[in-house]
XYZ file of C-alpha atoms in Angstrom:
696
model
C 0.000 0.000 0.000
C 1.372 3.474 -0.767
C 0.182 7.032 -1.227
C 3.288 8.755 -2.672
C 6.115 7.834 -4.998
C 8.734 5.818 -3.146
C 12.426 6.641 -3.641
C 13.506 3.361 -2.172
C 11.922 -0.028 -2.718
C 13.012 -3.540 -2.080
C 14.360 -4.780 -5.418
C 15.391 -8.153 -4.153
C 14.199 -11.411 -5.568
C 10.761 -12.389 -4.318
C 7.469 -10.674 -3.702
C 7.455 -6.963 -4.514
C 6.923 -4.872 -1.388
C 5.909 -1.242 -0.969
C 7.220 -1.092 2.602
C 10.064 1.474 2.872
C 13.416 -0.229 3.476
C 14.970 0.325 6.902
C 11.625 1.559 8.245
C 10.277 0.202 11.519
C 7.825 -2.051 9.688
C 10.615 -3.347 7.447
C 12.701 -4.123 10.528
C 9.700 -5.852 12.144
C 9.362 -8.091 9.116
C 13.048 -8.934 9.217
C 13.251 -9.557 12.956
C 13.195 -13.129 14.202
C 13.356 -12.544 17.954
C 9.869 -12.228 19.491
C 10.993 -9.696 22.078
C 12.480 -7.498 19.362
C 9.308 -7.838 17.246
C 7.154 -6.805 20.226
C 9.304 -3.743 20.864
C 9.204 -2.761 17.181
C 5.397 -3.202 17.109
C 4.999 -0.719 19.985
C 7.254 1.768 18.158
C 5.199 1.337 14.975
C 2.033 2.117 16.973
C 3.631 5.257 18.444
C 4.739 6.279 14.962
C 1.210 5.905 13.564
C -0.551 7.900 16.279
C 2.242 10.154 17.495
C 4.219 13.123 16.187
C 5.592 12.848 12.653
C 9.388 12.594 12.175
C 11.099 15.888 11.373
C 12.530 14.501 8.126
C 9.410 13.859 6.056
C 11.479 11.927 3.489
C 12.809 9.390 5.952
C 11.634 5.760 5.693
C 9.632 6.057 8.923
C 7.997 9.309 7.757
C 6.920 7.588 4.549
C 5.694 4.585 6.534
C 3.684 6.880 8.826
C 1.903 8.448 5.831
C 1.107 4.997 4.486
C -0.314 3.853 7.816
C -2.482 6.976 8.180
C -3.792 6.852 4.599
C -4.625 3.211 4.090
C -8.026 4.151 2.566
C -6.553 6.408 -0.109
C -4.844 5.764 -3.411
C -4.918 1.993 -3.079
C -3.161 0.067 -5.830
C -5.765 -2.583 -6.499
C -3.505 -4.575 -8.789
C -0.964 -5.062 -6.022
C -3.766 -5.750 -3.556
C -5.303 -8.410 -5.795
C -2.033 -10.287 -6.051
C -2.026 -10.765 -2.297
C -5.701 -11.862 -2.051
C -7.192 -15.267 -2.737
C -9.034 -15.551 -6.065
C -12.871 -15.503 -5.866
C -13.972 -18.714 -7.514
C -17.275 -17.146 -8.597
C -15.458 -15.098 -11.239
C -14.311 -16.446 -14.592
C -16.864 -19.252 -14.860
C -20.033 -19.424 -16.979
C -22.770 -21.662 -15.476
C -23.559 -23.071 -18.934
C -20.476 -22.505 -21.097
C -17.431 -23.012 -18.886
C -14.556 -20.525 -18.521
C -14.883 -16.842 -19.410
C -12.817 -13.733 -18.728
C -11.507 -14.001 -15.134
C -12.777 -10.468 -14.418
C -16.367 -11.412 -15.362
C -19.003 -12.700 -12.963
C -21.763 -14.661 -14.719
C -24.920 -15.649 -12.805
C -28.455 -16.800 -13.536
C -31.142 -14.276 -12.561
C -32.687 -13.756 -10.113
C -29.588 -13.793 -7.949
C -28.294 -11.973 -4.900
C -24.505 -11.625 -4.875
C -22.951 -10.782 -1.541
C -19.636 -8.902 -1.584
C -17.736 -7.916 1.545
C -15.804 -4.667 1.114
C -13.783 -3.202 4.010
C -15.454 -0.040 5.232
C -12.234 2.019 5.012
C -11.826 1.037 1.390
C -15.488 1.706 0.533
C -15.668 5.065 2.315
C -16.049 7.936 -0.140
C -16.181 5.690 -3.183
C -18.878 4.506 -5.591
C -19.441 0.848 -6.325
C -19.726 0.569 -10.119
C -20.844 -2.519 -12.022
C -21.345 -2.939 -15.755
C -24.132 -5.425 -16.402
C -24.935 -7.141 -19.689
C -27.332 -9.856 -20.739
C -25.741 -12.943 -22.287
C -26.484 -12.536 -25.991
C -27.021 -16.290 -26.360
C -28.465 -17.653 -23.144
C -30.044 -14.416 -21.934
C -31.591 -13.088 -25.114
C -35.113 -13.348 -23.656
C -34.113 -12.204 -20.202
C -35.254 -9.109 -18.317
C -33.164 -7.926 -15.396
C -32.458 -5.003 -13.113
C -29.142 -4.406 -11.395
C -29.000 -2.627 -8.081
C -26.905 -2.753 -4.951
C -27.905 -2.230 -1.355
C -26.760 -3.074 2.139
C -30.222 -4.438 2.965
C -31.894 -7.640 1.748
C -33.146 -7.126 -1.803
C -36.842 -7.684 -2.471
C -37.449 -9.799 -5.552
C -39.789 -7.383 -7.316
C -39.407 -4.670 -9.894
C -37.748 -1.489 -8.660
C -39.350 1.550 -10.339
C -36.195 3.605 -9.835
C -33.865 1.302 -11.765
C -33.389 0.657 -15.472
C -34.742 -2.558 -16.954
C -32.151 -4.341 -19.109
C -33.292 -6.331 -22.134
C -31.787 -7.197 -25.515
C -33.012 -4.804 -28.201
C -35.946 -6.146 -30.270
C -36.052 -9.398 -28.312
C -39.360 -10.940 -27.267
C -38.671 -9.905 -23.677
C -37.917 -6.345 -24.786
C -41.209 -6.093 -26.679
C -43.168 -7.633 -23.782
C -41.679 -5.130 -21.334
C -42.525 -2.187 -23.603
C -46.111 -3.442 -23.858
C -46.327 -3.814 -20.074
C -45.051 -0.290 -19.517
C -47.453 1.046 -22.144
C -50.319 -0.711 -20.357
C -49.263 0.899 -17.083
C -49.059 4.366 -18.619
C -52.461 3.776 -20.164
C -53.968 3.313 -16.697
C -51.984 5.758 -14.583
C -51.513 9.429 -15.575
C -48.137 11.136 -15.435
C -49.321 13.291 -12.547
C -48.944 10.290 -10.233
C -45.194 10.421 -10.772
C -44.841 13.933 -9.375
C -45.547 15.221 -5.891
C -45.703 18.794 -7.190
C -46.755 19.910 -10.649
C -46.151 23.652 -10.399
C -42.452 24.504 -9.990
C -41.685 26.359 -6.787
C -38.564 28.072 -8.103
C -40.324 30.130 -10.785
C -41.819 33.593 -10.313
C -44.365 33.184 -13.119
C -45.857 29.991 -14.537
C -47.800 29.881 -17.767
C -50.327 27.164 -16.980
C -52.563 28.430 -14.181
C -54.819 25.405 -13.641
C -53.732 21.846 -14.382
C -56.400 19.464 -15.564
C -55.125 15.902 -15.161
C -58.363 13.955 -15.599
C -57.866 12.505 -19.091
C -57.164 9.004 -17.796
C -59.975 9.193 -15.240
C -62.499 10.339 -17.846
C -61.381 7.760 -20.425
C -61.491 4.805 -18.046
C -64.407 5.555 -15.737
C -66.845 8.097 -17.159
C -69.677 7.753 -19.617
C -70.023 10.228 -22.450
C -72.690 12.094 -20.487
C -70.448 12.257 -17.428
C -67.513 13.492 -19.504
C -69.669 16.252 -20.919
C -70.731 17.198 -17.398
C -67.099 17.302 -16.263
C -66.131 19.419 -19.267
C -68.984 21.789 -18.503
C -67.841 22.165 -14.907
C -64.291 22.910 -16.031
C -65.610 25.439 -18.515
C -67.628 27.075 -15.751
C -64.626 27.092 -13.429
C -62.304 28.643 -16.018
C -65.019 31.190 -16.817
C -65.430 32.212 -13.181
C -61.640 32.278 -12.689
C -61.157 34.481 -15.803
C -58.464 32.020 -16.833
C -58.134 33.125 -20.505
C -57.416 36.769 -19.616
C -55.143 35.805 -16.733
C -53.322 33.501 -19.136
C -52.659 36.467 -21.422
C -51.098 38.386 -18.521
C -48.923 35.425 -17.532
C -47.846 34.928 -21.147
C -46.822 38.576 -21.483
C -44.803 38.423 -18.261
C -42.948 35.284 -19.306
C -42.342 36.761 -22.754
C -40.805 39.910 -21.255
C -38.635 37.920 -18.864
C -37.467 35.729 -21.735
C -36.364 38.707 -23.829
C -34.006 39.665 -21.004
C -32.327 36.402 -20.032
C -33.691 33.540 -22.195
C -33.667 34.572 -25.857
C -33.853 30.897 -26.802
C -37.377 30.713 -25.348
C -38.546 33.810 -27.228
C -38.454 31.901 -30.502
C -40.732 29.253 -29.008
C -43.180 31.811 -27.583
C -43.553 34.038 -30.659
C -45.687 31.568 -32.669
C -48.045 31.196 -29.693
C -48.694 34.885 -29.054
C -51.437 35.444 -31.626
C -53.440 32.428 -30.445
C -53.117 33.389 -26.787
C -54.323 36.935 -27.417
C -57.191 35.759 -29.623
C -58.356 33.338 -26.929
C -58.356 36.173 -24.394
C -60.334 38.447 -26.716
C -62.857 35.687 -27.411
C -63.347 35.216 -23.677
C -63.988 38.931 -23.123
C -66.586 38.867 -25.888
C -68.162 35.739 -24.421
C -68.512 37.442 -21.045
C -70.303 40.355 -22.658
C -72.641 38.032 -24.538
C -73.512 36.038 -21.390
C -74.226 38.961 -19.060
C -77.949 38.568 -19.655
C -77.764 34.976 -18.362
C -76.725 36.244 -14.936
C -79.495 38.816 -14.860
C -82.090 36.213 -15.825
C -80.775 33.826 -13.151
C -81.544 36.413 -10.465
C -85.281 35.874 -10.922
C -85.471 32.165 -9.906
C -82.852 32.846 -7.237
C -85.018 35.566 -5.715
C -88.057 33.274 -5.858
C -86.184 30.637 -3.857
C -84.783 33.199 -1.411
C -88.182 34.825 -0.875
C -89.891 31.424 -0.677
C -92.569 32.232 -3.233
C -93.014 32.699 -6.984
C -92.180 36.227 -8.104
C -94.796 38.439 -9.665
C -94.075 40.277 -12.897
C -93.664 43.455 -10.873
C -91.077 41.815 -8.597
C -89.100 40.551 -11.588
C -89.209 43.940 -13.297
C -87.953 45.714 -10.179
C -84.937 43.400 -9.985
C -84.099 43.840 -13.668
C -84.625 47.604 -13.471
C -82.256 47.826 -10.493
C -79.516 46.080 -12.461
C -80.122 48.324 -15.472
C -79.935 51.481 -13.362
C -76.653 50.342 -11.795
C -75.159 49.752 -15.250
C -76.439 53.127 -16.408
C -74.658 54.763 -13.470
C -71.329 53.511 -14.815
C -70.853 50.229 -12.957
C -69.475 47.216 -14.764
C -71.380 43.953 -14.914
C -69.781 42.206 -11.924
C -70.383 44.920 -9.288
C -73.861 45.561 -10.680
C -74.774 41.880 -10.308
C -73.330 41.755 -6.799
C -75.304 44.801 -5.668
C -78.519 43.420 -7.172
C -77.897 40.126 -5.412
C -77.290 41.991 -2.149
C -80.611 43.794 -2.611
C -82.404 40.438 -2.879
C -80.753 39.110 0.280
C -81.444 42.254 2.313
C -85.131 42.259 1.422
C -87.595 41.688 4.285
C -88.985 38.851 2.160
C -85.703 36.974 2.757
C -84.827 38.137 6.264
C -88.268 37.590 7.798
C -91.063 35.047 7.528
C -93.632 37.588 6.438
C -97.263 36.501 6.625
C -100.380 38.384 5.556
C -103.025 39.224 8.144
C -106.581 40.117 7.324
C -108.426 43.010 8.879
C -110.302 42.367 12.099
C -109.551 40.129 15.055
C -110.623 36.782 13.592
C -108.046 34.083 12.859
C -107.839 33.062 9.205
C -105.833 30.361 7.390
C -102.368 31.282 6.185
C -101.724 30.964 2.469
C -100.372 27.723 1.032
C -96.926 29.280 0.510
C -96.879 30.600 4.069
C -97.892 27.160 5.322
C -95.049 25.635 3.292
C -92.573 27.948 5.012
C -93.977 27.136 8.449
C -93.735 23.412 7.784
C -90.257 23.556 6.274
C -88.732 25.657 9.033
C -90.370 23.407 11.637
C -88.997 20.128 10.256
C -85.834 21.154 8.355
C -84.889 24.582 9.774
C -84.635 25.893 6.222
C -86.649 27.271 3.344
C -89.107 25.026 1.468
C -87.659 22.753 -1.204
C -89.016 22.519 -4.747
C -91.495 19.734 -3.973
C -93.018 21.679 -1.109
C -93.221 24.868 -3.178
C -94.957 22.913 -5.949
C -97.520 21.490 -3.519
C -98.130 24.985 -2.179
C -98.367 26.578 -5.628
C -101.019 24.141 -6.836
C -102.953 24.444 -3.563
C -102.767 20.769 -2.621
C -100.759 21.541 0.519
C -103.902 22.977 2.105
C -105.454 19.493 2.097
C -104.924 17.363 5.218
C -103.777 14.300 3.283
C -101.149 16.236 1.340
C -99.958 17.979 4.485
C -99.502 14.644 6.270
C -97.709 13.251 3.208
C -95.254 16.137 3.292
C -94.687 15.610 7.025
C -93.791 11.973 6.402
C -91.393 12.971 3.628
C -89.654 15.737 5.556
C -89.243 13.587 8.655
C -87.130 11.201 6.562
C -85.158 14.026 4.958
C -81.464 14.329 5.964
C -82.190 17.957 6.822
C -84.023 16.674 9.898
C -80.567 16.803 11.485
C -81.079 20.567 11.687
C -84.239 20.080 13.730
C -82.330 17.693 15.977
C -79.909 20.528 16.685
C -82.280 23.475 16.713
C -85.014 21.841 18.786
C -83.700 18.917 20.831
C -80.221 20.259 21.559
C -81.564 23.711 22.302
C -84.295 22.403 24.601
C -81.809 20.236 26.528
C -79.210 23.055 26.720
C -76.494 21.188 24.811
C -76.546 23.084 21.515
C -73.005 23.956 20.352
C -71.574 21.558 22.915
C -68.726 20.906 20.455
C -67.531 24.436 21.264
C -67.708 23.930 25.034
C -64.482 25.039 26.729
C -65.516 25.351 30.366
C -63.673 22.281 31.689
C -60.425 22.425 33.663
C -57.779 21.495 31.084
C -55.293 20.490 33.763
C -57.682 17.941 35.239
C -59.359 16.884 31.986
C -56.900 17.384 29.094
C -58.754 14.757 27.033
C -61.986 16.783 26.911
C -61.020 18.965 23.938
C -60.319 15.880 21.853
C -63.593 14.091 22.549
C -66.237 16.806 22.877
C -67.011 16.682 19.125
C -67.770 12.967 19.430
C -69.916 13.553 22.516
C -71.983 16.115 20.621
C -72.281 13.947 17.510
C -73.780 11.119 19.566
C -76.581 13.382 20.766
C -77.251 14.849 17.322
C -77.384 11.394 15.722
C -79.674 10.103 18.470
C -82.190 12.924 17.957
C -81.911 12.780 14.155
C -82.651 9.060 14.279
C -85.687 9.758 16.455
C -87.130 11.986 13.726
C -86.014 9.980 10.675
C -87.235 6.635 12.038
C -90.251 7.854 14.012
C -88.995 6.511 17.343
C -90.840 6.607 20.649
C -90.610 9.856 22.575
C -89.962 7.779 25.701
C -86.697 6.611 24.094
C -85.361 9.941 25.285
C -85.423 8.322 28.728
C -85.464 4.553 28.217
C -83.581 3.798 24.981
C -81.365 0.724 25.134
C -79.319 1.949 22.186
C -77.080 4.841 21.284
C -74.645 5.952 18.569
C -70.883 5.681 19.000
C -67.581 5.447 17.186
C -64.524 3.731 18.618
C -63.391 6.850 20.488
C -66.685 7.457 22.268
C -67.183 3.725 22.866
C -63.845 3.603 24.691
C -64.899 6.653 26.720
C -68.123 4.877 27.665
C -66.542 1.480 28.258
C -68.514 -0.147 25.422
C -66.544 -3.020 23.876
C -66.289 -4.442 20.342
C -66.496 -1.095 18.545
C -63.704 -0.505 16.024
C -63.224 2.316 13.543
C -64.051 5.999 13.303
C -67.403 5.477 11.564
C -70.579 5.956 13.569
C -72.915 3.075 14.193
C -76.004 2.294 16.277
C -75.231 -0.086 19.143
C -77.840 -1.910 21.201
C -77.914 -3.357 24.726
C -76.037 -0.412 26.213
C -77.785 -0.350 29.586
C -75.271 -2.799 31.109
C -72.624 -0.199 30.222
C -74.605 2.480 32.041
C -75.901 4.132 28.855
C -79.192 4.767 27.119
C -81.199 7.959 26.716
C -80.437 11.556 27.544
C -79.841 11.013 31.275
C -76.535 9.216 30.622
C -75.274 11.080 27.563
C -71.874 12.682 28.012
C -73.228 15.972 26.668
C -75.935 16.409 29.299
C -73.750 15.110 32.145
C -70.777 17.309 31.220
C -72.920 20.390 30.557
C -74.385 20.093 34.033
C -71.023 19.725 35.766
C -68.571 22.312 36.958
C -65.138 22.962 35.519
C -63.408 20.659 37.997
C -66.109 18.594 39.728
C -69.568 17.206 39.219
C -72.535 19.258 40.352
C -75.561 17.380 41.727
C -77.239 20.775 41.976
C -76.922 21.546 38.255
C -77.855 18.022 37.224
C -80.801 17.919 39.578
C -82.059 21.313 38.463
C -81.761 20.209 34.818
C -84.014 17.210 35.500
C -86.425 19.278 37.591
C -86.850 22.222 35.221
C -85.795 21.052 31.741
C -87.291 17.551 31.748
C -90.212 17.926 34.155
C -91.105 21.553 33.488
C -91.038 22.583 37.147
C -89.810 26.022 38.200
C -87.647 26.971 41.153
C -87.739 30.411 42.723
C -84.627 32.533 42.386
C -81.973 31.739 45.034
C -81.330 34.221 47.862
C -78.808 36.922 47.076
C -76.422 35.955 49.883
C -76.053 32.233 49.078
C -72.454 31.170 49.846
C -70.408 29.910 46.913
C -69.314 26.286 46.892
C -65.615 25.526 46.308
C -64.715 24.474 42.771
C -62.558 21.625 44.055
C -64.113 19.097 46.435
C -62.171 19.002 49.734
C -60.135 15.833 50.259
C -62.213 14.679 53.215
C -65.565 15.016 51.389
C -67.402 13.692 48.359
C -69.325 16.015 46.052
C -72.546 14.691 47.567
C -71.386 15.382 51.117
C -70.325 18.883 50.093
C -73.786 19.600 48.664
C -75.554 18.106 51.673
C -73.606 20.377 54.030
C -74.463 23.364 51.862
C -78.147 22.388 51.718
C -78.481 22.333 55.500
C -78.723 26.117 55.451
C -82.435 26.856 56.120
C -82.808 29.432 53.364
C -81.262 26.980 50.871
C -82.864 23.740 52.018
C -86.364 24.426 50.665
C -85.118 24.464 47.064
C -82.295 21.960 47.349
C -84.609 19.255 48.648
C -86.502 19.568 45.344
C -83.521 19.201 43.011
C -80.551 17.635 44.805
C -81.965 14.075 44.950
C -82.155 13.939 41.141
C -78.515 14.995 40.930
C -77.391 12.515 43.596
C -78.801 9.690 41.457
C -76.357 10.663 38.693
C -73.258 10.891 40.882
C -71.879 7.629 39.510
C -70.844 9.666 36.431
C -67.836 11.985 36.524
C -67.429 15.460 35.023
C -67.043 14.068 31.494
C -69.866 11.546 31.824
C -67.695 8.496 32.470
C -68.704 5.900 35.033
C -66.530 6.312 38.093
C -64.251 3.317 38.720
C -65.213 3.285 42.412
C -68.971 2.983 43.102
C -70.409 5.970 44.917
C -73.509 6.633 46.970
C -76.315 7.089 44.428
C -79.233 6.083 46.637
C -81.626 8.926 47.294
C -85.212 9.771 48.216
C -87.074 12.054 45.833
C -89.313 14.964 46.926
C -92.444 12.796 46.700
C -90.883 10.176 48.976
C -89.978 7.634 46.282
C -86.611 5.979 46.913
C -84.389 5.319 43.884
C -80.838 4.147 43.254
C -78.692 5.563 40.462
C -79.427 6.438 36.859
C -81.477 3.281 36.286
C -83.755 4.148 39.158
C -84.129 7.736 37.962
C -84.876 6.539 34.424
C -87.601 4.208 35.671
C -89.101 6.909 37.887
C -89.278 9.530 35.131
C -90.687 7.120 32.540
C -93.417 5.746 34.820
C -94.300 7.795 37.896
C -93.574 11.123 36.177
C -94.340 10.047 32.616
C -97.227 12.480 32.155
C -95.114 15.384 33.392
C -92.290 14.486 31.016
C -94.645 14.063 28.033
C -96.314 17.371 28.811
C -92.974 19.164 28.991
C -91.822 17.608 25.712
C -95.090 18.506 23.974
C -95.025 22.086 25.290
C -91.478 22.582 24.034
C -92.182 21.022 20.629
C -95.353 23.070 20.139
C -93.633 26.301 21.139
C -90.785 25.562 18.729
C -93.184 24.804 15.861
C -95.251 27.953 16.431
C -92.299 30.208 17.151
C -93.914 31.566 20.281
C -94.474 30.777 23.941
C -97.176 28.236 24.712
C -100.356 29.876 25.994
C -103.352 28.823 28.054
C -105.368 28.413 24.859
C -102.929 25.695 23.750
C -103.593 23.386 26.709
C -106.416 21.483 25.002
C -104.146 20.691 22.043
C -101.369 19.558 24.409
C -103.792 17.242 26.228
C -104.936 15.745 22.918
C -101.354 15.123 21.811
C -100.421 13.379 25.075
C -103.513 11.160 24.917
C -102.820 10.215 21.305
C -99.145 9.503 22.041
C -100.186 6.914 24.617
C -102.442 5.212 22.078
C -99.726 5.051 19.387
C -96.571 3.790 21.106
C -95.470 7.360 21.820
C -94.260 7.816 18.204
C -92.916 11.308 17.660
C -94.785 11.607 14.350
C -98.056 11.626 16.306
C -97.067 14.813 18.101
C -95.703 16.429 14.930
C -98.804 15.688 12.845
C -101.147 16.886 15.592
C -99.278 20.187 15.662
C -99.133 20.595 11.869
C -102.859 19.885 11.467
C -103.848 22.150 14.366
C -105.491 25.567 13.922
C -102.581 27.110 15.811
C -100.190 25.994 13.068
C -102.438 26.665 10.051
C -104.085 29.934 11.048
C -103.018 33.498 11.779
C -104.817 36.060 13.899
C -106.299 39.171 12.354
C -104.226 42.308 12.555
C -106.721 43.905 14.961
C -106.554 41.095 17.525
C -105.664 42.445 20.953
C -103.712 40.452 23.544
C -103.809 41.078 27.250
């Protein structure tokens, strides 16, 4: 091994050596006494790691450089002479001996080569691979090296070697063509638009040729083309393309004259396309104006009269006459439609006098749609109103059945049920102590979704109203199921699960939303939970608390439970009269923590209610509310639903209707549709008082 030209070499007979004569290593090789060889070895080590000799041309100085640069400038020819020959080289598996520097193998084959790390460092391993023209003419191979086990499959990053025009070559070309026929070029690039360019010519890339060719029908392709045309129209792509082209052209004249020659033939076509687009916009302005008429009819929830349509068109014309271009004129006309009282309010016509009269069919359609979908009437409802059939009982009931199954019933689940139970927008709740309950922010969306799905299902599938209390099912995904301790639920998708009572679930009493809403930031609150049952579910009303009521600590003292803390607080005479009405309901729910989980250690949930009935836990409370207090619960539900449908507070004159609904619910398995249809068919829902009616 050497790194510089040697001035002295051993020219004696025998093996050629690059070791400097008279150097320490040379002496070590010549020495026969073991003691002397050991001493010389130590000196060689000191030479290699110590200070260099002053005379850098001395034999030991040259030896030191060789020892410290063993991985540089290696003479492989000399090295090979001292190594054993690798028997794998120089032999053809089928034809005998070949060039000794050639390695011939049958594919597939993994060849292991051991190369010293110091020799390999900083170098590239280069192999020239060829197919045997005779025995490998129909072969197809890839050559690649790695330090890991090689997987026997095609490597997309390596060249495929075949013999030109061979059967294997043609088969591989066909296979690659088939692949390119199925997969577009865009799949090969993580980014289409270059990030190192100030201006790019193509503004929007459309890479759906393969998708359209393989998957779409002719009708679907036309629809896709139309959507792209609409998108490019709205984006003003042709005129923006002209601007981008001009910028690139100017840049090219400064530093890329070679590109200018390629751009010049394109300029006329680019400018013509931009001019055609401008003309097209002018020719289609009337389409936008005409589209305002059906849009206004939908926004105002009624067909427009000729006068209404003329006013809208005249407004646009006056804005254009004042000097505005088409776009701002259309936007202002659109704003006028959306700021009209006809859009902002549910306007209804009242007749003179104090007598109630039926609302019009269109007004009834709006009432029905906002009741069951929290939105404006759809086309089918408008059609039924326009032809007058909606005023017939049978058609009205038919529309109720249809809208109850509509996906938009989810809105009613949120606007009515969640609002009544005080859990609307629970997914935005941030009143829990993050230090004690860091997991709350990550699960509150799932908690809320369970409630919304439960109420939506009640409407869509016409469930029993009593399921609000007694349901033995709920809706969960894997995250919420783990929170509840419900097993065998995998995946993020939502599903209805049955037999949840053994897990302590079922109905609104044990939903995480209601339990967490009626808890404090750091501890449960039997007071809040009890008051929620007393007022929200049973419709009772507590008087306002005294002004000087002492505040309870946010954190329960170590020597007390939340129940004991409340009981001590409730012993105050001025507090006891109200707390004895609500606290027992809350105590029954104390097995659930702040986030609605079942506590790992059973607590004291036995309690005696204000009427003397003894219950134990959520199951006991559920049974009590659904039996002993069933009428009170049904009355409260009916009052809330009627008030929501009418958009006003329930009055004394509504009590007869409420009684009829409750009686009919009991005769029809408590189906929610019974209550809804009673309300929709009632005079309260279908009539409006005269404008001269006086209220007390």
